[in-house]
Coordinates of N, CA and C in Angstrom, one line a residue:
X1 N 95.1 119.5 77.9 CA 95.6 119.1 79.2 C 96.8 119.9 79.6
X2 N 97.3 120.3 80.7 CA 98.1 121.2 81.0 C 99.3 120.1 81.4
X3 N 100.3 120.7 80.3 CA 101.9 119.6 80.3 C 102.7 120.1 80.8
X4 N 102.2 121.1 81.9 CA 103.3 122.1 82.8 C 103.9 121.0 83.9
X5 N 103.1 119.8 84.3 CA 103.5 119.4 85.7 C 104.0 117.9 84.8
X6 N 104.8 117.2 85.6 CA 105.8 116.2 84.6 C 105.3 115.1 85.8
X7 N 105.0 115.4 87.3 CA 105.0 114.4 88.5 C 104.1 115.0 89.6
X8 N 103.4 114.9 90.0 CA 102.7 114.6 91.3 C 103.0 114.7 92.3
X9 N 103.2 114.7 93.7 CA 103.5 114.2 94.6 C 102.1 114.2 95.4
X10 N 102.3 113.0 96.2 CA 100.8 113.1 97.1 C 101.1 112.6 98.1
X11 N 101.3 113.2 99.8 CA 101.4 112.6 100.8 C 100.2 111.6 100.9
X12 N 100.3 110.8 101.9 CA 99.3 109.8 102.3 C 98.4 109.9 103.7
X13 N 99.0 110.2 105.0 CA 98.3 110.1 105.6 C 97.6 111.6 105.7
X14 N 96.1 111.6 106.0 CA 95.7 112.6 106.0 C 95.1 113.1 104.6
X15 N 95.7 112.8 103.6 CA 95.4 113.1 102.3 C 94.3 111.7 101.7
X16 N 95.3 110.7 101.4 CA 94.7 109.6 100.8 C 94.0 108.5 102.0
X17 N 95.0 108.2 103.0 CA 94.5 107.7 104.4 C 93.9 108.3 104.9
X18 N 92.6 107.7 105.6 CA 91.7 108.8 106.7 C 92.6 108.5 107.9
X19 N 93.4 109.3 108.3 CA 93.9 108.6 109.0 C 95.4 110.1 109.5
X20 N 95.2 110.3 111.1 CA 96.5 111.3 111.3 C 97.2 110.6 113.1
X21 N 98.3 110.9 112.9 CA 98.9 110.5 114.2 C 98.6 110.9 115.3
X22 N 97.9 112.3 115.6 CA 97.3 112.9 116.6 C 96.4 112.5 117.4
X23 N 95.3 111.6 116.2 CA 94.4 110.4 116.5 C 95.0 109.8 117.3
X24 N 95.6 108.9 116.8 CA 96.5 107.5 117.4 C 96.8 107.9 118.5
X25 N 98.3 109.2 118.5 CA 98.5 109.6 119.8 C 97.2 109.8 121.2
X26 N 96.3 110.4 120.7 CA 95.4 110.2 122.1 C 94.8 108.7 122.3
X27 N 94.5 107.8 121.5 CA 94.5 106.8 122.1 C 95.5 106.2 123.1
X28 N 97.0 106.4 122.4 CA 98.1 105.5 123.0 C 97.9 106.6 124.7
X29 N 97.8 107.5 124.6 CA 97.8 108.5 125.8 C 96.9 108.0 127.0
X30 N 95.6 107.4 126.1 CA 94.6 106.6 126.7 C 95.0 105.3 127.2
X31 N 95.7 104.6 126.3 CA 95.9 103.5 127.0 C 97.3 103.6 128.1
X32 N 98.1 104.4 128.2 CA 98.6 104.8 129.4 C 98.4 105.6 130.0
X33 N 97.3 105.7 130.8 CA 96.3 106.4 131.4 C 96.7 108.0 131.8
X34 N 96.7 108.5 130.9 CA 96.8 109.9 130.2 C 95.5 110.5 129.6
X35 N 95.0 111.0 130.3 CA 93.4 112.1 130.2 C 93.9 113.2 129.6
X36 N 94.4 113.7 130.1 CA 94.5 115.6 129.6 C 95.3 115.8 128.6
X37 N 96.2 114.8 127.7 CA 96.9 115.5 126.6 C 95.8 114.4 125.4
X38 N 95.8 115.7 124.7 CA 95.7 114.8 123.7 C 96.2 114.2 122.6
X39 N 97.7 114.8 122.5 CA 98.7 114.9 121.4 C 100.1 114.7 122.7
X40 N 101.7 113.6 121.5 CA 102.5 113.8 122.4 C 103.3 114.9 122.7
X41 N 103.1 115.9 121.7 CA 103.6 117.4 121.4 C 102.7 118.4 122.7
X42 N 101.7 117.9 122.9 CA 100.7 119.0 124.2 C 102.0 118.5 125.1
X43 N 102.5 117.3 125.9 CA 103.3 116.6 126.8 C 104.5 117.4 126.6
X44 N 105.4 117.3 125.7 CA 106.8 117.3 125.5 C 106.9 117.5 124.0
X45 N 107.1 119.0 123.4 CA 107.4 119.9 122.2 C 108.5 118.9 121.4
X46 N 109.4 118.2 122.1 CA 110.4 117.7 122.1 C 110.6 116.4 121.1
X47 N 109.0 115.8 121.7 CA 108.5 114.4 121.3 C 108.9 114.2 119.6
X48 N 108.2 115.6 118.9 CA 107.9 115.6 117.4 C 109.6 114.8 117.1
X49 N 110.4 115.8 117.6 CA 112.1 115.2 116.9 C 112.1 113.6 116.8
X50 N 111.5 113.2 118.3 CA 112.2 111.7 118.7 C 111.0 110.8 117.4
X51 N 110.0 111.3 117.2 CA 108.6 110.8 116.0 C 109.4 110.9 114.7
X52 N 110.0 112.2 114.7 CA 110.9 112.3 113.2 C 111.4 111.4 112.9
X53 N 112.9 111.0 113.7 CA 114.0 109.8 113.9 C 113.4 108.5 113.6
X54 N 112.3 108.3 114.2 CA 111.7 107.3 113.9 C 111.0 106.8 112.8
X55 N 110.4 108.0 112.4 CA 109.8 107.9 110.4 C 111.0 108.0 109.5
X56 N 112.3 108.3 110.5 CA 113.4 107.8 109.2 C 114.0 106.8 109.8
X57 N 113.7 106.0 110.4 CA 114.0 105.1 110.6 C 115.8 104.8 111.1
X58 N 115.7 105.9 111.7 CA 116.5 105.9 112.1 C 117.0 105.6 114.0
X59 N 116.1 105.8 114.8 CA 115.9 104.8 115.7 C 114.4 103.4 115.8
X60 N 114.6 102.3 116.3 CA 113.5 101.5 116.5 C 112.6 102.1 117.3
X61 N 111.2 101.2 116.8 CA 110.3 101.4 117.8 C 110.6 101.7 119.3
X62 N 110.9 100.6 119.5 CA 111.5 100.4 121.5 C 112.2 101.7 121.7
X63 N 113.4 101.8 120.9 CA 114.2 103.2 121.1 C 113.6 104.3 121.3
X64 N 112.5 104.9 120.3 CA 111.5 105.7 120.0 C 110.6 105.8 121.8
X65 N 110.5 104.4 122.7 CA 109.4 104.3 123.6 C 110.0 104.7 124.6
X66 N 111.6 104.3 124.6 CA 112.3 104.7 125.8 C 112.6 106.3 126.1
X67 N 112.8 106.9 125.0 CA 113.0 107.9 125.0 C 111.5 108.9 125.1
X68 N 110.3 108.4 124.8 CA 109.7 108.8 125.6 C 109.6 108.8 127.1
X69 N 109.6 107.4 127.4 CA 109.4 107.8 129.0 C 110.6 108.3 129.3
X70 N 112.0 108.5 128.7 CA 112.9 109.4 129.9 C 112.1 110.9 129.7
X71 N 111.7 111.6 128.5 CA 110.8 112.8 128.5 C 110.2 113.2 129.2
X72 N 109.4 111.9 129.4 CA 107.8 112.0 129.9 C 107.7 111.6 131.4
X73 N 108.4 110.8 131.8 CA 108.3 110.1 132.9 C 107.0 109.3 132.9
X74 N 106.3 108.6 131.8 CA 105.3 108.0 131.5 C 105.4 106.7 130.9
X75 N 105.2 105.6 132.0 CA 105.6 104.3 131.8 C 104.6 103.5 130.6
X76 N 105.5 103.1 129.8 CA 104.7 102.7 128.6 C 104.2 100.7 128.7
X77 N 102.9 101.3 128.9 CA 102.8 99.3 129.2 C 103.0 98.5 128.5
X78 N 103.6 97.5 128.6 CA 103.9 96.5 128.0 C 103.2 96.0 127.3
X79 N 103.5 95.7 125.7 CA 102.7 95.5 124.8 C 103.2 94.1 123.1
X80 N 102.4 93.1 123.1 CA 103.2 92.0 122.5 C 103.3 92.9 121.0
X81 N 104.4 93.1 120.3 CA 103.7 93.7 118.7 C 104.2 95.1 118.8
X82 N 103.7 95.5 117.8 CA 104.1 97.4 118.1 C 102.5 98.2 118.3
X83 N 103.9 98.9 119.2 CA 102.7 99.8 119.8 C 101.8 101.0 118.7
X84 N 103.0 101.2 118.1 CA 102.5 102.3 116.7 C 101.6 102.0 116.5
X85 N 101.5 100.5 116.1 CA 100.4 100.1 115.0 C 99.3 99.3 115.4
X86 N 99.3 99.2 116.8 CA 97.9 98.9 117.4 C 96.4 99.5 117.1
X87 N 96.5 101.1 116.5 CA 94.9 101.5 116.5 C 95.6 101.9 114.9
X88 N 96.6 101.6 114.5 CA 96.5 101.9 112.9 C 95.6 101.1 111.8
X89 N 94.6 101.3 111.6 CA 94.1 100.7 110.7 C 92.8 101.7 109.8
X90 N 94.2 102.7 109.0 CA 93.3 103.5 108.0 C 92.3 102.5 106.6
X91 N 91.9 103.9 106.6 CA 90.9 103.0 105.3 C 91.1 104.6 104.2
X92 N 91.0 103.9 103.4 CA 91.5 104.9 102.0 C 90.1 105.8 101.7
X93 N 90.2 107.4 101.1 CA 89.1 107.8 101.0 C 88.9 107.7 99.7
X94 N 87.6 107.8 99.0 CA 87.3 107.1 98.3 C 87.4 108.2 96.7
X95 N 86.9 109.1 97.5 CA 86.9 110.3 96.4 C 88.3 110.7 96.0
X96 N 89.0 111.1 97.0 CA 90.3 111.1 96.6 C 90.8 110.3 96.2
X97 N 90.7 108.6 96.1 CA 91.6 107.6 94.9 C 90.9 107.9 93.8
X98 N 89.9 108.7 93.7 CA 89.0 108.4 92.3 C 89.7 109.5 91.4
X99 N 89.9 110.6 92.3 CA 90.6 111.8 92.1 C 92.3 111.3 91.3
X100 N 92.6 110.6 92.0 CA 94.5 110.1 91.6 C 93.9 109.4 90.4
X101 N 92.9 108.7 90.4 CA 93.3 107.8 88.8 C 92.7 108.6 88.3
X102 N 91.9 109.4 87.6 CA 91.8 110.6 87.1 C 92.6 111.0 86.2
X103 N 93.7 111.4 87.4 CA 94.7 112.1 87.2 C 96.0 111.3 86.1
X104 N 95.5 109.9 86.8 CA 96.8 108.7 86.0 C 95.7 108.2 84.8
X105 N 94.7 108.8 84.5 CA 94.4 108.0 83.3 C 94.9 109.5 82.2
X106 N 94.4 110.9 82.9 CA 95.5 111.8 82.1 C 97.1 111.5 81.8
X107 N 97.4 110.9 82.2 CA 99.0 110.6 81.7 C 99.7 111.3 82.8
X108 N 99.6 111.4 84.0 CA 100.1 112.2 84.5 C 100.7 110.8 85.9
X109 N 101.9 111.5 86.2 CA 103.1 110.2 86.6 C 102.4 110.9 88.6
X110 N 102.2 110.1 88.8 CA 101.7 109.9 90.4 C 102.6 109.2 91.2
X111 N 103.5 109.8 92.3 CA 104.0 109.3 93.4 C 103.6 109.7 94.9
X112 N 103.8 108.5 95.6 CA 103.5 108.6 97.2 C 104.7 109.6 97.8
X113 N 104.6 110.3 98.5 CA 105.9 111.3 99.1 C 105.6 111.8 100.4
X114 N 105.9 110.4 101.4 CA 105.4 110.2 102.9 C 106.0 110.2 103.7
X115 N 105.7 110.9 105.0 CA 106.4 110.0 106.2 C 105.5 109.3 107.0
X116 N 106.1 108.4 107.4 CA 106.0 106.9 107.7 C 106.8 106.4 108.6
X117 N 106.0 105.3 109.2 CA 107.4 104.6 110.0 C 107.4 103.4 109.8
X118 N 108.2 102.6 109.8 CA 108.1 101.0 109.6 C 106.6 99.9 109.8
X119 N 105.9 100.5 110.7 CA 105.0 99.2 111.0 C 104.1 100.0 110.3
X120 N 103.5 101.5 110.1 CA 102.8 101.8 109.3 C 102.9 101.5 107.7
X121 N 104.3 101.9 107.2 CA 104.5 101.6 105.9 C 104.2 100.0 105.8
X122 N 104.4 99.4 106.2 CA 104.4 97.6 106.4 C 102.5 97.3 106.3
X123 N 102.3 98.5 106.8 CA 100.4 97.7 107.0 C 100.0 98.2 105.3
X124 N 100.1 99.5 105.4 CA 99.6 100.2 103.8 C 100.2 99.1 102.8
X125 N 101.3 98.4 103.1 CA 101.9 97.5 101.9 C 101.1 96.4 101.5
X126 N 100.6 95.7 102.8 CA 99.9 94.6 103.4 C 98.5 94.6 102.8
X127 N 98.0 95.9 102.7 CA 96.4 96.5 102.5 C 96.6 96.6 101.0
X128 N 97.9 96.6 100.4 CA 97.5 97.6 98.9 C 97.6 98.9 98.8
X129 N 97.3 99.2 99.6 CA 97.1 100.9 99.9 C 97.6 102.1 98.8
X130 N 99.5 101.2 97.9 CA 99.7 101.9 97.3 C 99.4 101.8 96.4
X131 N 98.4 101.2 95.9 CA 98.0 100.5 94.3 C 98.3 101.9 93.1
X132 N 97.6 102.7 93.5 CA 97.5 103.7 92.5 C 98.4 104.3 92.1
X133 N 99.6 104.6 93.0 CA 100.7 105.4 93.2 C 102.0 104.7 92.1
X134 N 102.4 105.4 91.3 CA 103.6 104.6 90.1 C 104.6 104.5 91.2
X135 N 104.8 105.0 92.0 CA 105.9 104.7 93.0 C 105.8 105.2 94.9
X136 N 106.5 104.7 95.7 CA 106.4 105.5 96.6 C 107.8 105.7 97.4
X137 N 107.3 107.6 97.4 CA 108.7 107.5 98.5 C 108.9 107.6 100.0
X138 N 109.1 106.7 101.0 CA 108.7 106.6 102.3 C 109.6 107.5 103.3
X139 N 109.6 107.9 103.9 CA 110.9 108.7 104.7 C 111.7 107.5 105.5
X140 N 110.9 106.3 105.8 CA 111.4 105.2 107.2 C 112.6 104.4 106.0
X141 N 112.1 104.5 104.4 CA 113.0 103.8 103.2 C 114.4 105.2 103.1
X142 N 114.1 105.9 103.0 CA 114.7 107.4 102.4 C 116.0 107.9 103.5
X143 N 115.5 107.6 104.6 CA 116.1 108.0 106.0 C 116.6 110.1 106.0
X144 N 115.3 110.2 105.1 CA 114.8 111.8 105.0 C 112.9 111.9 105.3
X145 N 113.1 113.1 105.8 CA 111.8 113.2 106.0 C 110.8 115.1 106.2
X146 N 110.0 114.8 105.3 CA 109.2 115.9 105.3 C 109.2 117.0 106.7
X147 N 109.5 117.9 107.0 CA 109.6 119.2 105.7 C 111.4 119.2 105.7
X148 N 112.5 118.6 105.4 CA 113.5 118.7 105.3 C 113.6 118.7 103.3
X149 N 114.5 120.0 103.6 CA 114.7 120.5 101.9 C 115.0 118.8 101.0
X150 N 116.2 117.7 102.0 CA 116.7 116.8 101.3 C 115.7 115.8 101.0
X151 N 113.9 115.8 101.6 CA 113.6 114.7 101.1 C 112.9 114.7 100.0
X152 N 112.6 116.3 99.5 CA 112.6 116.5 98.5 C 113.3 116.3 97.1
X153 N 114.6 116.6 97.7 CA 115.4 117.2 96.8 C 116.0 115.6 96.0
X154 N 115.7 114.4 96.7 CA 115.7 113.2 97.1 C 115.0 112.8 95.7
X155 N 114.0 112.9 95.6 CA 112.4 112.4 94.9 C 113.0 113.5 93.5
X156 N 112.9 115.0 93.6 CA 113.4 115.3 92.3 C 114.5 114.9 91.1
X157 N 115.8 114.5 92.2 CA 116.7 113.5 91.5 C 115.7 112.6 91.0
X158 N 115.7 111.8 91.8 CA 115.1 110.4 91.5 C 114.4 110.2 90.3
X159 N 113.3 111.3 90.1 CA 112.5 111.3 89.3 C 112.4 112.4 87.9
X160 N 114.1 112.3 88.4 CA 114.7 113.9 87.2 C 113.9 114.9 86.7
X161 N 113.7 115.7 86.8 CA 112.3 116.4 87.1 C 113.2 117.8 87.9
X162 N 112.9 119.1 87.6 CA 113.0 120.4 87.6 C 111.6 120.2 88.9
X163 N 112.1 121.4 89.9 CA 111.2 121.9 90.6 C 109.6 122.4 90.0
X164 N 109.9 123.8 89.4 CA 108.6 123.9 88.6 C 108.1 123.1 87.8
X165 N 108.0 121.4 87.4 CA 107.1 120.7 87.1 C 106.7 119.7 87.9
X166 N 106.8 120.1 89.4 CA 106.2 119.2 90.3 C 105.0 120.0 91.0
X167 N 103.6 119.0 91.0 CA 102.5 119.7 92.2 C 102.5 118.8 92.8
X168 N 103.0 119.6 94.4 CA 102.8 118.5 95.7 C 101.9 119.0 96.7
X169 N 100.8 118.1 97.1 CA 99.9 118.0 98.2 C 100.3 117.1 99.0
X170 N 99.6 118.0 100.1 CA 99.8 117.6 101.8 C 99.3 118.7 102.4
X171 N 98.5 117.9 103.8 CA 98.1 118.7 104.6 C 98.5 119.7 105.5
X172 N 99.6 119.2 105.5 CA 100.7 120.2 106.7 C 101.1 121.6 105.9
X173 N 100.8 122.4 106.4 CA 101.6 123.7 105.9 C 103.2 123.8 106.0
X174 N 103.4 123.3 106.8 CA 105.2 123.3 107.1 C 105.5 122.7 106.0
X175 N 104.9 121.6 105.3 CA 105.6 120.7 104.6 C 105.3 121.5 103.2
X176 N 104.2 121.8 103.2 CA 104.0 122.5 101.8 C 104.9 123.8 101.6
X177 N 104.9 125.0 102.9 CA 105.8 125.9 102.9 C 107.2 125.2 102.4
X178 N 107.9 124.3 102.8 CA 109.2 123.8 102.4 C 109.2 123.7 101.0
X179 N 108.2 122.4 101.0 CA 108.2 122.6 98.6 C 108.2 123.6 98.3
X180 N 107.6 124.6 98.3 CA 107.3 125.9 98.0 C 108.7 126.6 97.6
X181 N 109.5 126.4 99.2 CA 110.4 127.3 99.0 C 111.8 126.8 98.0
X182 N 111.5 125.7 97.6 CA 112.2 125.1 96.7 C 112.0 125.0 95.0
X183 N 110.3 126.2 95.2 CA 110.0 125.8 93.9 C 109.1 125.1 92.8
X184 N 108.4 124.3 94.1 CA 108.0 123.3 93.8 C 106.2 124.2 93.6
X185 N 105.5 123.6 92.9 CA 104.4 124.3 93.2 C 103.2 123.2 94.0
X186 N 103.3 123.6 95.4 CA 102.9 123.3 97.0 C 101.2 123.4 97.0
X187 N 100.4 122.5 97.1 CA 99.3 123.0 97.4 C 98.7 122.3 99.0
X188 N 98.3 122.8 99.6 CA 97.9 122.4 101.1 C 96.2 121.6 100.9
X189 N 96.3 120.5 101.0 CA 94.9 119.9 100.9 C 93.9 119.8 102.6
X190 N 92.6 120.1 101.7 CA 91.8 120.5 102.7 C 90.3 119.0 102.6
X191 N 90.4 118.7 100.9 CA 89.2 117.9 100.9 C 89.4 117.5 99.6
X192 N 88.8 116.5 98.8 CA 88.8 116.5 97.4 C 88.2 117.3 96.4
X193 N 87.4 117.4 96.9 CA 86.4 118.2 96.3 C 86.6 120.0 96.6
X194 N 87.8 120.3 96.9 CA 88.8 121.9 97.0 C 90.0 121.2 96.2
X195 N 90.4 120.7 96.2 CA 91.6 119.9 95.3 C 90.7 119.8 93.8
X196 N 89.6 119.3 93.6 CA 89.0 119.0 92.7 C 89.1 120.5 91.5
X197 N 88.9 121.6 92.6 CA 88.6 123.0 91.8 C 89.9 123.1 91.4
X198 N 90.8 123.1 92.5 CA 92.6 123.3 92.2 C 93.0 123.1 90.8
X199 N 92.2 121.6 90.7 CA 93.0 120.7 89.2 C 92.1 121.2 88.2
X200 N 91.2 121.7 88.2 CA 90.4 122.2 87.4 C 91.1 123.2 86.6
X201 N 91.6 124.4 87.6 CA 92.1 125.8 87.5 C 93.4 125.9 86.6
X202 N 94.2 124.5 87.7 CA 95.6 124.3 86.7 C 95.6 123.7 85.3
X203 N 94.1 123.3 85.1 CA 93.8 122.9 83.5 C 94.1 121.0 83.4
X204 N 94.3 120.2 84.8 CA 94.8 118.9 84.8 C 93.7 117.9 84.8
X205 N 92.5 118.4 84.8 CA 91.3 117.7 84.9 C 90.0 118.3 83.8
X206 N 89.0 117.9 83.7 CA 88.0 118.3 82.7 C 87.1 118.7 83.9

């Protein structure tokens, strides 16, 4: 088995959740009668920052809606609950948890390394979702968030652990480019079964 990597990291949405915001976003676009974008970033480039703030929990939901519609000039309907988490209801892929315990029956230490925002993190808790995961680190908990060097650099402390013995997946390139540039050895996931050859290569699977 290859004793180069000491920890894991594995985003969740997109990776382990079938499940991406872009989705959601065209729904919520739909239910405020919004046809032509299909993302809030097509609207207002701007939007991603005020989404950031919010997976660190560092403004509320409401906060997060107001400052859309001063952007947008797009009145957000009134809604009992949160609006986030109205069409949130991922479901876990299957090959890939089969993939993570695999990995945790090799001895190998697996953590969650997400952004999140409050009512998402709250449902995955609700579901189980993190069962497999020895720990997780949320950005809405961390009040850091992917691709920022600190929320990294965050989870390394934490889990005392040197750069070069971490492999982190995630779908985003920005976020993998960041690990990377820290050291970390970054892989960009596309499916399990291309991850599958990855762990093969690195010697962490049979």
């Amino acid at each position: 088995m290859n004793n180069t990597f000491a920890l894991v990291m594995v985003d969740m949405g997109g990776v382990l959740a079938l499940h991406t915001d872009s989705s959601m976003e065209k729904r919520l676009l739909q239910d405020f009668g919004i046809e032509s974008y299909s993302s809030f970033s097509e609207i207002d480039p701007s939007l991603v920052d005020v989404l950031q703030e919010h997976s660190k929990n560092n403004i509320t939901e409401a906060q997060m809606w107001e400052q859309f519609t001063l952007k947008t000039g797009i009145v957000v309907p009134p809604y009992k609950g949160s609006l986030w988490a109205k069409y949130f209801k991922p479901d876990l892929d299957e090959a890939m948890l089969g993939l993570l315990r695999e990995l945790k029956e090799k001895g190998f230490r697996i953590v969650c390394a997400t952004n999140t925002e409050p009512a998402h993190y709250e449902h995955h808790k609700a579901m189980d979702h993190y069962a497999v995961f020895d720990t997780v680190y949320a950005s809405c908990e961390m009040g850091k968030a992917k691709p920022e060097p600190e929320f990294f650099t965050h989870i390394l402390e934490a889990e005392a652990v040197l750069p070069r013995q971490v492999l982190f997946i995630d779908d985003y390139a920005i976020n993998c480019e960041a690990a990377a540039g820290l050291g970390i050895h970054a892989y960009r996931y596309t499916d399990p079964a291309d991850l599958r050859w990855a762990l093969y290569d690195l010697g962490m699977i049979q």
